[in-house]
């Protein structure tokens, strides 16, 4: 992918000297230079200060959009944004309001908001086939197949059902067993949606995680808490500040 | 943190603070908010935390809306569970949207204030500890005790607390059942009108 070409008009910051992955930054010395570059289609993204000498960043953006209505814009402001600023930013299209100073990762986050990647619909089929592999010929969830996908022993799986390994083998189709195995299926489905691959699923399950006090998600399952992990993975995938 | 009784006593000594009108943010996959008879998007959907637990919400706890004071913190918080593996959090960013709310609250328990933490017998380290691991191991989750007590006291509409991802930024958990006029929470996106009360 070619790097994004971003032009910055902000006399007070040295943002243009930053090295940010996938973005080529270059400064505009004047508002006219900025307008010319936008009109000429020489840039993909505009970053402009909210408070400019003799003018206002939002007014300047309105002018730029006469030439290119959908040009993505990041408005920079060193001051705490006012309520009106936030309101304007919320209603404007292709615009992000960013308070400076800003870290590279925060800036990249806002750029991502302006250039969303297309959703990979093909992934859904991949998830379905991987999750379907957890079921046997009768369409029942199979404890052995679950254990294999998650890298667990049958004893670990049994702990999540609240029965012994022997009992798990004797009554694999019981409602309680199938209900508990369903939690593993939920985890697999959610993680495959996020990671896209079986390898990614296993990598996440085995990586120490700050949210679990540097324990791995697999350790949470081994505590017999697959149902809890399934809920948390769903919540995390769908989003909610902690 | 004090025990449950100690928390309840301490809360009586802590004066709620006003939270002047401002914008708050929620980073979320929109499909998570679809519900109700009309299957419409509900930006103020608040049943998730009580279902599976959250930092200040025990399982079975009150309806709660978790929001951040700036959009980037909202994103970091919502994707935090997946930042243990490179690039995963960024993948999530492609599927999530940031909702913006106008919020005014009359009675807030502000845990970013040192005296408030002192009164409750707690500190920043305890407030930011991994509540998930505590829950998984069956240990007490002090922040959930505090959230339950704050709601039960009927003296607080929300708790303001330091972000676990950005120490100089804050989040709020709003007890939506406690939001009564003149307090309000309103989604600013005209495509998804939603407001409390």
Short mmCIF file of C-alpha atoms in Angstrom, two decimals:
data_model
loop_
_atom_site.label_atom_id
_atom_site.label_comp_id
_atom_site.label_asym_id
_atom_site.label_seq_id
_atom_site.Cartn_x
_atom_site.Cartn_y
_atom_site.Cartn_z
CA UNK A 1 0.00 0.00 0.00
CA UNK A 2 1.32 3.45 -0.87
CA UNK A 3 1.78 5.72 2.13
CA UNK A 4 -0.88 8.35 2.68
CA UNK A 5 0.17 11.83 1.64
CA UNK A 6 -0.75 14.20 4.44
CA UNK A 7 -0.32 17.96 4.30
CA UNK A 8 -0.09 19.90 7.55
CA UNK A 9 -0.87 23.54 8.04
CA UNK A 10 -0.04 24.28 11.62
CA UNK A 11 2.50 27.04 12.27
CA UNK A 12 2.92 26.09 15.93
CA UNK A 13 3.75 22.40 15.89
CA UNK A 14 6.59 20.31 14.53
CA UNK A 15 4.28 17.46 13.59
CA UNK A 16 5.54 17.53 10.00
CA UNK A 17 8.98 16.36 11.17
CA UNK A 18 7.61 13.16 12.66
CA UNK A 19 8.24 9.77 11.09
CA UNK A 20 4.86 8.03 11.17
CA UNK A 21 4.43 4.62 9.53
CA UNK A 22 2.45 4.63 6.27
CA UNK A 23 2.06 8.42 6.26
CA UNK A 24 4.20 10.89 4.37
CA UNK A 25 3.89 14.22 6.11
CA UNK A 26 4.77 17.52 4.56
CA UNK A 27 4.09 21.04 5.71
CA UNK A 28 2.25 23.85 3.96
CA UNK A 29 3.84 27.21 4.62
CA UNK A 30 0.69 29.19 3.88
CA UNK A 31 -3.05 28.67 3.56
CA UNK A 32 -2.73 29.28 -0.20
CA UNK A 33 -0.16 26.51 -0.54
CA UNK A 34 -2.50 24.20 1.33
CA UNK A 35 -5.44 25.10 -0.93
CA UNK A 36 -3.35 24.61 -4.08
CA UNK A 37 -2.19 21.15 -2.99
CA UNK A 38 -5.73 20.06 -2.17
CA UNK A 39 -7.16 21.42 -5.42
CA UNK A 40 -4.41 19.68 -7.39
CA UNK A 41 -5.23 16.34 -5.75
CA UNK A 42 -1.68 16.12 -4.45
CA UNK A 43 -2.71 15.01 -0.96
CA UNK A 44 -4.91 12.32 0.61
CA UNK A 45 -5.31 13.90 4.01
CA UNK A 46 -5.31 17.40 5.48
CA UNK A 47 -4.19 18.29 8.99
CA UNK A 48 -4.91 21.83 10.00
CA UNK A 49 -4.80 23.81 13.22
CA UNK A 50 -8.11 24.95 14.64
CA UNK A 51 -6.73 28.33 15.62
CA UNK A 52 -4.89 30.06 12.79
CA UNK A 53 -3.82 33.69 12.62
CA UNK A 54 -6.71 35.66 11.16
CA UNK A 55 -8.85 32.62 10.44
CA UNK A 56 -10.23 29.42 11.82
CA UNK A 57 -9.40 25.87 10.79
CA UNK A 58 -13.02 24.89 10.27
CA UNK A 59 -13.60 27.84 7.91
CA UNK A 60 -10.51 26.86 5.97
CA UNK A 61 -11.78 23.28 5.72
CA UNK A 62 -15.09 24.57 4.33
CA UNK A 63 -13.13 26.35 1.59
CA UNK A 64 -11.07 23.24 0.83
CA UNK A 65 -14.21 21.16 0.51
CA UNK A 66 -15.58 23.36 -2.22
CA UNK A 67 -12.85 21.81 -4.35
CA UNK A 68 -12.79 18.32 -2.75
CA UNK A 69 -15.94 17.69 -0.72
CA UNK A 70 -14.77 14.37 0.75
CA UNK A 71 -11.15 15.15 1.57
CA UNK A 72 -10.44 13.62 5.01
CA UNK A 73 -9.39 16.22 7.57
CA UNK A 74 -7.81 16.18 11.00
CA UNK A 75 -8.34 19.36 12.98
CA UNK A 76 -5.57 19.93 15.54
CA UNK A 77 -6.11 21.99 18.65
CA UNK A 78 -3.79 22.69 21.54
CA UNK A 79 -6.68 23.97 23.64
CA UNK A 80 -9.23 21.74 25.30
CA UNK A 81 -11.95 21.41 22.63
CA UNK A 82 -15.10 23.32 23.50
CA UNK A 83 -18.53 21.74 23.46
CA UNK A 84 -19.19 23.48 20.16
CA UNK A 85 -15.95 22.09 18.74
CA UNK A 86 -16.99 18.54 19.64
CA UNK A 87 -20.46 19.12 18.28
CA UNK A 88 -19.09 20.44 14.98
CA UNK A 89 -16.68 17.52 14.74
CA UNK A 90 -19.46 15.03 15.41
CA UNK A 91 -21.67 16.37 12.66
CA UNK A 92 -18.98 16.99 10.03
CA UNK A 93 -18.16 14.23 7.56
CA UNK A 94 -14.63 12.85 7.15
CA UNK A 95 -13.33 14.93 10.03
CA UNK A 96 -11.54 14.11 13.26
CA UNK A 97 -10.81 16.52 16.09
CA UNK A 98 -7.48 15.88 17.83
CA UNK A 99 -6.07 17.62 20.86
CA UNK A 100 -2.31 18.21 20.74
CA UNK A 101 0.25 17.18 21.78
CA UNK A 102 -0.59 13.87 20.20
CA UNK A 103 1.31 10.58 20.13
CA UNK A 104 1.99 8.74 16.87
CA UNK A 105 -0.34 5.91 17.85
CA UNK A 106 -3.15 8.31 18.72
CA UNK A 107 -2.70 10.09 15.41
CA UNK A 108 -2.77 6.75 13.59
CA UNK A 109 -5.98 5.85 15.40
CA UNK A 110 -7.67 9.00 14.08
CA UNK A 111 -6.34 8.35 10.58
CA UNK A 112 -7.84 4.84 10.79
CA UNK A 113 -11.20 6.42 11.57
CA UNK A 114 -10.94 8.43 8.37
CA UNK A 115 -9.75 5.57 6.17
CA UNK A 116 -11.65 2.49 7.35
CA UNK A 117 -10.55 -0.73 5.72
CA UNK A 118 -13.18 -2.76 3.89
CA UNK A 119 -14.68 -5.54 5.96
CA UNK A 120 -13.38 -8.95 4.92
CA UNK A 121 -16.61 -10.77 4.28
CA UNK A 122 -14.74 -13.88 3.12
CA UNK A 123 -13.62 -14.39 6.70
CA UNK A 124 -17.10 -15.41 7.78
CA UNK A 125 -16.91 -18.60 5.74
CA UNK A 126 -13.51 -19.41 7.21
CA UNK A 127 -14.89 -19.02 10.75
CA UNK A 128 -17.87 -21.18 10.00
CA UNK A 129 -15.76 -24.04 8.69
CA UNK A 130 -13.31 -23.93 11.62
CA UNK A 131 -16.11 -23.77 14.19
CA UNK A 132 -18.06 -26.51 12.40
CA UNK A 133 -15.05 -28.77 12.87
CA UNK A 134 -15.88 -28.78 16.58
CA UNK A 135 -18.98 -30.86 15.84
CA UNK A 136 -19.18 -34.58 15.14
CA UNK A 137 -21.15 -36.37 12.44
CA UNK A 138 -24.35 -36.02 14.49
CA UNK A 139 -23.88 -32.28 14.71
CA UNK A 140 -23.06 -32.44 18.44
CA UNK A 141 -20.16 -30.53 19.90
CA UNK A 142 -17.34 -33.00 20.50
CA UNK A 143 -15.22 -32.56 23.64
CA UNK A 144 -12.16 -34.12 22.02
CA UNK A 145 -12.33 -31.78 19.02
CA UNK A 146 -12.80 -28.81 21.37
CA UNK A 147 -9.82 -29.90 23.43
CA UNK A 148 -7.68 -30.22 20.29
CA UNK A 149 -8.57 -26.76 18.96
CA UNK A 150 -7.88 -25.07 22.29
CA UNK A 151 -4.82 -27.14 23.15
CA UNK A 152 -6.46 -28.45 26.32
CA UNK A 153 -6.73 -31.87 27.94
CA UNK A 154 -10.11 -33.55 28.29
CA UNK A 155 -9.70 -33.05 32.04
CA UNK A 156 -9.54 -29.26 31.48
CA UNK A 157 -12.68 -29.42 29.36
CA UNK A 158 -14.43 -31.58 31.96
CA UNK A 159 -13.58 -29.02 34.64
CA UNK A 160 -15.65 -26.49 32.73
CA UNK A 161 -18.61 -28.85 32.73
CA UNK A 162 -18.17 -29.55 36.43
CA UNK A 163 -17.81 -33.31 35.94
CA UNK A 164 -15.00 -35.83 35.77
CA UNK A 165 -13.26 -36.79 32.57
CA UNK A 166 -14.84 -40.24 32.77
CA UNK A 167 -18.33 -38.75 33.08
CA UNK A 168 -17.60 -36.49 30.13
CA UNK A 169 -16.80 -39.54 28.01
CA UNK A 170 -19.93 -41.39 29.16
CA UNK A 171 -22.49 -38.62 28.54
CA UNK A 172 -21.06 -36.42 25.78
CA UNK A 173 -24.49 -35.53 24.42
CA UNK A 174 -26.09 -34.50 27.70
CA UNK A 175 -27.53 -31.00 27.91
CA UNK A 176 -25.06 -29.90 30.57
CA UNK A 177 -22.06 -31.09 28.56
CA UNK A 178 -23.33 -29.57 25.33
CA UNK A 179 -24.15 -26.30 27.13
CA UNK A 180 -20.62 -26.06 28.52
CA UNK A 181 -19.03 -26.96 25.19
CA UNK A 182 -21.13 -24.25 23.62
CA UNK A 183 -19.06 -21.69 25.59
CA UNK A 184 -15.92 -22.95 23.83
CA UNK A 185 -17.68 -22.61 20.50
CA UNK A 186 -18.58 -18.99 21.38
CA UNK A 187 -14.97 -18.22 22.25
CA UNK A 188 -13.73 -19.80 19.01
CA UNK A 189 -16.28 -17.95 16.91
CA UNK A 190 -15.46 -14.57 18.46
CA UNK A 191 -11.71 -15.06 18.34
CA UNK A 192 -11.80 -16.22 14.75
CA UNK A 193 -13.78 -13.10 13.89
CA UNK A 194 -11.02 -10.98 15.42
CA UNK A 195 -7.90 -12.94 14.49
CA UNK A 196 -9.05 -14.35 11.16
CA UNK A 197 -7.10 -17.59 11.58
CA UNK A 198 -6.87 -20.66 13.79
CA UNK A 199 -3.23 -19.81 14.42
CA UNK A 200 -4.23 -16.32 15.55
CA UNK A 201 -6.79 -17.83 17.91
CA UNK A 202 -4.15 -20.05 19.50
CA UNK A 203 -1.63 -17.22 19.71
CA UNK A 204 -4.09 -15.03 21.63
CA UNK A 205 -5.12 -17.86 23.95
CA UNK A 206 -1.49 -18.48 24.87
CA UNK A 207 -0.27 -14.87 25.17
CA UNK A 208 0.11 -13.31 28.64
CA UNK A 209 -2.60 -10.68 28.93
CA UNK A 210 -2.58 -7.59 31.13
CA UNK A 211 -6.32 -7.93 31.56
CA UNK A 212 -5.67 -11.23 33.33
CA UNK A 213 -2.80 -9.96 35.42
CA UNK A 214 -0.32 -11.31 32.84
CA UNK A 215 -1.87 -14.78 32.91
CA UNK A 216 -3.01 -16.25 29.62
CA UNK A 217 -6.64 -16.63 28.56
CA UNK A 218 -6.01 -20.39 28.48
CA UNK A 219 -5.25 -20.24 32.20
CA UNK A 220 -8.66 -18.65 32.73
CA UNK A 221 -10.23 -21.62 30.93
CA UNK A 222 -8.19 -24.03 33.03
CA UNK A 223 -9.74 -22.42 36.11
CA UNK A 224 -13.07 -23.72 34.79
CA UNK A 225 -14.16 -20.26 33.62
CA UNK A 226 -14.74 -20.78 29.90
CA UNK A 227 -18.23 -19.26 30.19
CA UNK A 228 -16.82 -16.14 31.82
CA UNK A 229 -14.11 -15.84 29.19
CA UNK A 230 -16.70 -16.27 26.44
CA UNK A 231 -18.66 -13.31 27.84
CA UNK A 232 -15.55 -11.15 28.18
CA UNK A 233 -14.33 -11.94 24.68
CA UNK A 234 -17.74 -10.99 23.31
CA UNK A 235 -17.76 -7.79 25.35
CA UNK A 236 -14.23 -6.90 24.25
CA UNK A 237 -15.00 -7.61 20.60
CA UNK A 238 -18.11 -5.48 20.73
CA UNK A 239 -16.50 -2.73 22.79
CA UNK A 240 -16.90 -1.07 26.16
CA UNK A 241 -14.45 0.99 28.22
CA UNK A 242 -13.35 -0.85 31.32
CA UNK B 1 -10.49 -0.89 50.01
CA UNK B 2 -12.69 -1.19 53.06
CA UNK B 3 -15.04 -4.15 53.36
CA UNK B 4 -18.63 -3.78 52.16
CA UNK B 5 -19.83 -2.21 55.41
CA UNK B 6 -16.84 0.14 55.53
CA UNK B 7 -17.46 1.21 51.94
CA UNK B 8 -21.11 1.99 52.70
CA UNK B 9 -20.08 4.08 55.71
CA UNK B 10 -17.37 5.89 53.77
CA UNK B 11 -19.75 6.73 50.93
CA UNK B 12 -22.00 8.57 53.40
CA UNK B 13 -19.08 10.83 54.21
CA UNK B 14 -18.20 11.58 50.59
CA UNK B 15 -20.07 14.45 48.97
CA UNK B 16 -21.15 13.82 45.37
CA UNK B 17 -19.70 16.29 42.85
CA UNK B 18 -21.44 17.91 39.91
CA UNK B 19 -20.33 16.93 36.43
CA UNK B 20 -20.93 19.88 34.11
CA UNK B 21 -22.25 19.26 30.60
CA UNK B 22 -19.61 17.76 28.32
CA UNK B 23 -18.99 15.12 25.66
CA UNK B 24 -18.25 11.48 26.43
CA UNK B 25 -17.39 8.62 24.07
CA UNK B 26 -18.12 4.95 23.57
CA UNK B 27 -16.19 2.79 21.11
CA UNK B 28 -18.34 -0.13 20.06
CA UNK B 29 -19.33 -2.45 17.25
CA UNK B 30 -22.75 -1.16 16.27
CA UNK B 31 -24.25 -4.64 15.93
CA UNK B 32 -23.84 -5.00 19.71
CA UNK B 33 -26.34 -2.22 20.23
CA UNK B 34 -29.16 -3.61 18.12
CA UNK B 35 -32.14 -4.55 20.26
CA UNK B 36 -35.71 -3.87 21.25
CA UNK B 37 -38.91 -4.67 19.40
CA UNK B 38 -37.88 -2.63 16.35
CA UNK B 39 -34.36 -4.11 16.19
CA UNK B 40 -32.98 -0.57 16.17
CA UNK B 41 -29.56 0.63 17.30
CA UNK B 42 -29.65 1.64 20.97
CA UNK B 43 -26.56 3.80 21.67
CA UNK B 44 -27.34 3.79 25.40
CA UNK B 45 -27.61 0.00 25.63
CA UNK B 46 -26.60 -0.75 29.21
CA UNK B 47 -27.24 -4.41 29.97
CA UNK B 48 -23.81 -5.80 29.06
CA UNK B 49 -21.88 -5.03 32.27
CA UNK B 50 -24.39 -6.68 34.59
CA UNK B 51 -24.42 -9.80 32.44
CA UNK B 52 -20.72 -10.67 32.58
CA UNK B 53 -19.25 -8.19 35.07
CA UNK B 54 -17.20 -5.07 34.58
CA UNK B 55 -14.74 -3.14 36.69
CA UNK B 56 -17.45 -1.49 38.81
CA UNK B 57 -20.32 -3.84 38.01
CA UNK B 58 -20.68 -7.29 39.55
CA UNK B 59 -22.54 -10.01 37.67
CA UNK B 60 -26.21 -9.28 38.23
CA UNK B 61 -25.35 -5.67 39.05
CA UNK B 62 -27.17 -2.52 37.99
CA UNK B 63 -27.59 -1.27 34.44
CA UNK B 64 -24.45 0.64 33.56
CA UNK B 65 -22.99 2.63 30.70
CA UNK B 66 -19.18 2.75 30.49
CA UNK B 67 -17.85 5.79 28.62
CA UNK B 68 -14.55 7.64 28.23
CA UNK B 69 -13.82 11.36 28.28
CA UNK B 70 -12.04 11.31 24.91
CA UNK B 71 -12.39 9.12 21.83
CA UNK B 72 -8.87 7.67 21.79
CA UNK B 73 -9.09 6.46 25.38
CA UNK B 74 -12.43 4.89 24.53
CA UNK B 75 -10.76 2.98 21.70
CA UNK B 76 -7.79 1.85 23.79
CA UNK B 77 -10.04 0.66 26.58
CA UNK B 78 -12.44 -1.21 24.35
CA UNK B 79 -9.72 -3.08 22.45
CA UNK B 80 -7.41 -3.65 25.45
CA UNK B 81 -8.15 -7.34 25.77
CA UNK B 82 -6.67 -7.94 22.34
CA UNK B 83 -3.51 -5.82 22.54
CA UNK B 84 -1.57 -8.82 23.87
CA UNK B 85 -1.01 -9.82 20.24
CA UNK B 86 0.41 -7.37 17.70
CA UNK B 87 -2.10 -5.80 15.29
CA UNK B 88 -5.22 -7.44 16.75
CA UNK B 89 -6.49 -4.26 18.41
CA UNK B 90 -6.01 -2.40 15.13
CA UNK B 91 -8.10 -5.02 13.31
CA UNK B 92 -10.89 -4.41 15.78
CA UNK B 93 -10.70 -0.69 15.13
CA UNK B 94 -11.90 -1.36 11.60
CA UNK B 95 -15.14 -2.83 12.88
CA UNK B 96 -15.90 -0.40 15.68
CA UNK B 97 -17.51 3.02 15.70
CA UNK B 98 -17.15 5.81 18.22
CA UNK B 99 -20.40 7.16 19.58
CA UNK B 100 -20.49 10.58 21.18
CA UNK B 101 -22.78 11.61 24.03
CA UNK B 102 -23.71 14.90 25.67
CA UNK B 103 -23.75 14.28 29.39
CA UNK B 104 -24.59 16.27 32.48
CA UNK B 105 -24.66 14.68 35.90
CA UNK B 106 -25.50 16.08 39.31
CA UNK B 107 -24.00 13.49 41.65
CA UNK B 108 -20.74 11.81 40.77
CA UNK B 109 -18.31 9.80 42.89
CA UNK B 110 -14.94 11.04 41.64
CA UNK B 111 -12.25 8.44 42.28
CA UNK B 112 -9.57 10.57 40.66
CA UNK B 113 -9.62 12.72 43.82
CA UNK B 114 -6.99 11.60 46.35
CA UNK B 115 -9.14 12.39 49.39
CA UNK B 116 -11.96 10.24 48.03
CA UNK B 117 -9.63 7.27 47.59
CA UNK B 118 -8.29 7.83 51.10
CA UNK B 119 -11.80 7.86 52.56
CA UNK B 120 -12.57 4.55 50.86
CA UNK B 121 -9.30 3.03 52.02
CA UNK B 122 -8.11 2.43 48.49
CA UNK B 123 -5.49 3.67 46.05
CA UNK B 124 -4.89 3.95 42.32
CA UNK B 125 -3.12 0.60 42.11
CA UNK B 126 -6.10 -1.25 43.57
CA UNK B 127 -8.59 0.64 41.41
CA UNK B 128 -6.66 -0.25 38.25
CA UNK B 129 -5.95 -3.89 39.13
CA UNK B 130 -7.12 -6.71 36.87
CA UNK B 131 -10.71 -7.30 37.95
CA UNK B 132 -11.05 -10.09 35.38
CA UNK B 133 -8.36 -12.24 36.98
CA UNK B 134 -9.81 -11.55 40.43
CA UNK B 135 -13.21 -12.71 39.20
CA UNK B 136 -11.76 -15.78 37.47
CA UNK B 137 -9.98 -16.92 40.62
CA UNK B 138 -13.00 -16.27 42.80
CA UNK B 139 -11.22 -13.52 44.72
CA UNK B 140 -13.01 -10.44 45.98
CA UNK B 141 -13.24 -7.65 43.40
CA UNK B 142 -13.06 -4.46 45.49
CA UNK B 143 -14.08 -2.18 42.63
CA UNK B 144 -17.24 -4.21 42.04
CA UNK B 145 -18.07 -3.96 45.75
CA UNK B 146 -17.63 -0.21 45.48
CA UNK B 147 -19.79 0.05 42.35
CA UNK B 148 -22.56 -1.98 43.95
CA UNK B 149 -22.42 0.11 47.14
CA UNK B 150 -22.39 3.41 45.24
CA UNK B 151 -25.48 2.35 43.29
CA UNK B 152 -27.25 1.02 46.39
CA UNK B 153 -26.58 4.24 48.31
CA UNK B 154 -28.77 6.12 45.78
CA UNK B 155 -26.42 9.08 46.28
CA UNK B 156 -24.44 8.71 43.04
CA UNK B 157 -25.42 8.73 39.39
CA UNK B 158 -21.95 7.76 38.20
CA UNK B 159 -18.38 6.95 39.16
CA UNK B 160 -15.50 8.79 37.52
CA UNK B 161 -12.23 6.84 37.49
CA UNK B 162 -8.76 6.94 35.98
CA UNK B 163 -8.29 5.00 32.76
CA UNK B 164 -6.29 1.79 33.07
CA UNK B 165 -4.87 2.49 29.61
CA UNK B 166 -4.04 6.21 29.93
CA UNK B 167 -3.20 7.41 33.40
CA UNK B 168 -3.92 11.06 32.61
CA UNK B 169 -7.40 10.37 31.20
CA UNK B 170 -10.65 9.34 32.83
CA UNK B 171 -13.70 7.16 32.24
CA UNK B 172 -17.15 7.12 33.77
CA UNK B 173 -19.56 4.37 34.62
CA UNK B 174 -23.05 5.86 34.59
CA UNK B 175 -25.80 4.12 36.55
CA UNK B 176 -28.52 4.75 34.02
CA UNK B 177 -31.34 3.96 36.48
CA UNK B 178 -30.13 6.90 38.59
CA UNK B 179 -30.12 9.49 35.80
CA UNK B 180 -32.99 11.87 36.54
CA UNK B 181 -33.49 15.48 35.38
CA UNK B 182 -31.75 17.85 35.34
CA UNK B 183 -29.09 15.21 34.68
CA UNK B 184 -29.16 13.72 31.20
CA UNK B 185 -27.30 11.50 28.76
CA UNK B 186 -27.95 12.06 25.08
CA UNK B 187 -26.46 10.59 21.92
CA UNK B 188 -25.32 13.43 19.66
CA UNK B 189 -25.62 11.42 16.46
CA UNK B 190 -28.96 12.37 14.91
CA UNK B 191 -29.07 9.02 13.11
CA UNK B 192 -29.33 7.21 16.45
CA UNK B 193 -31.50 9.34 18.74
CA UNK B 194 -31.38 8.10 22.32
CA UNK B 195 -31.67 10.01 25.59
CA UNK B 196 -31.95 9.54 29.34
CA UNK B 197 -34.12 10.29 31.24
#
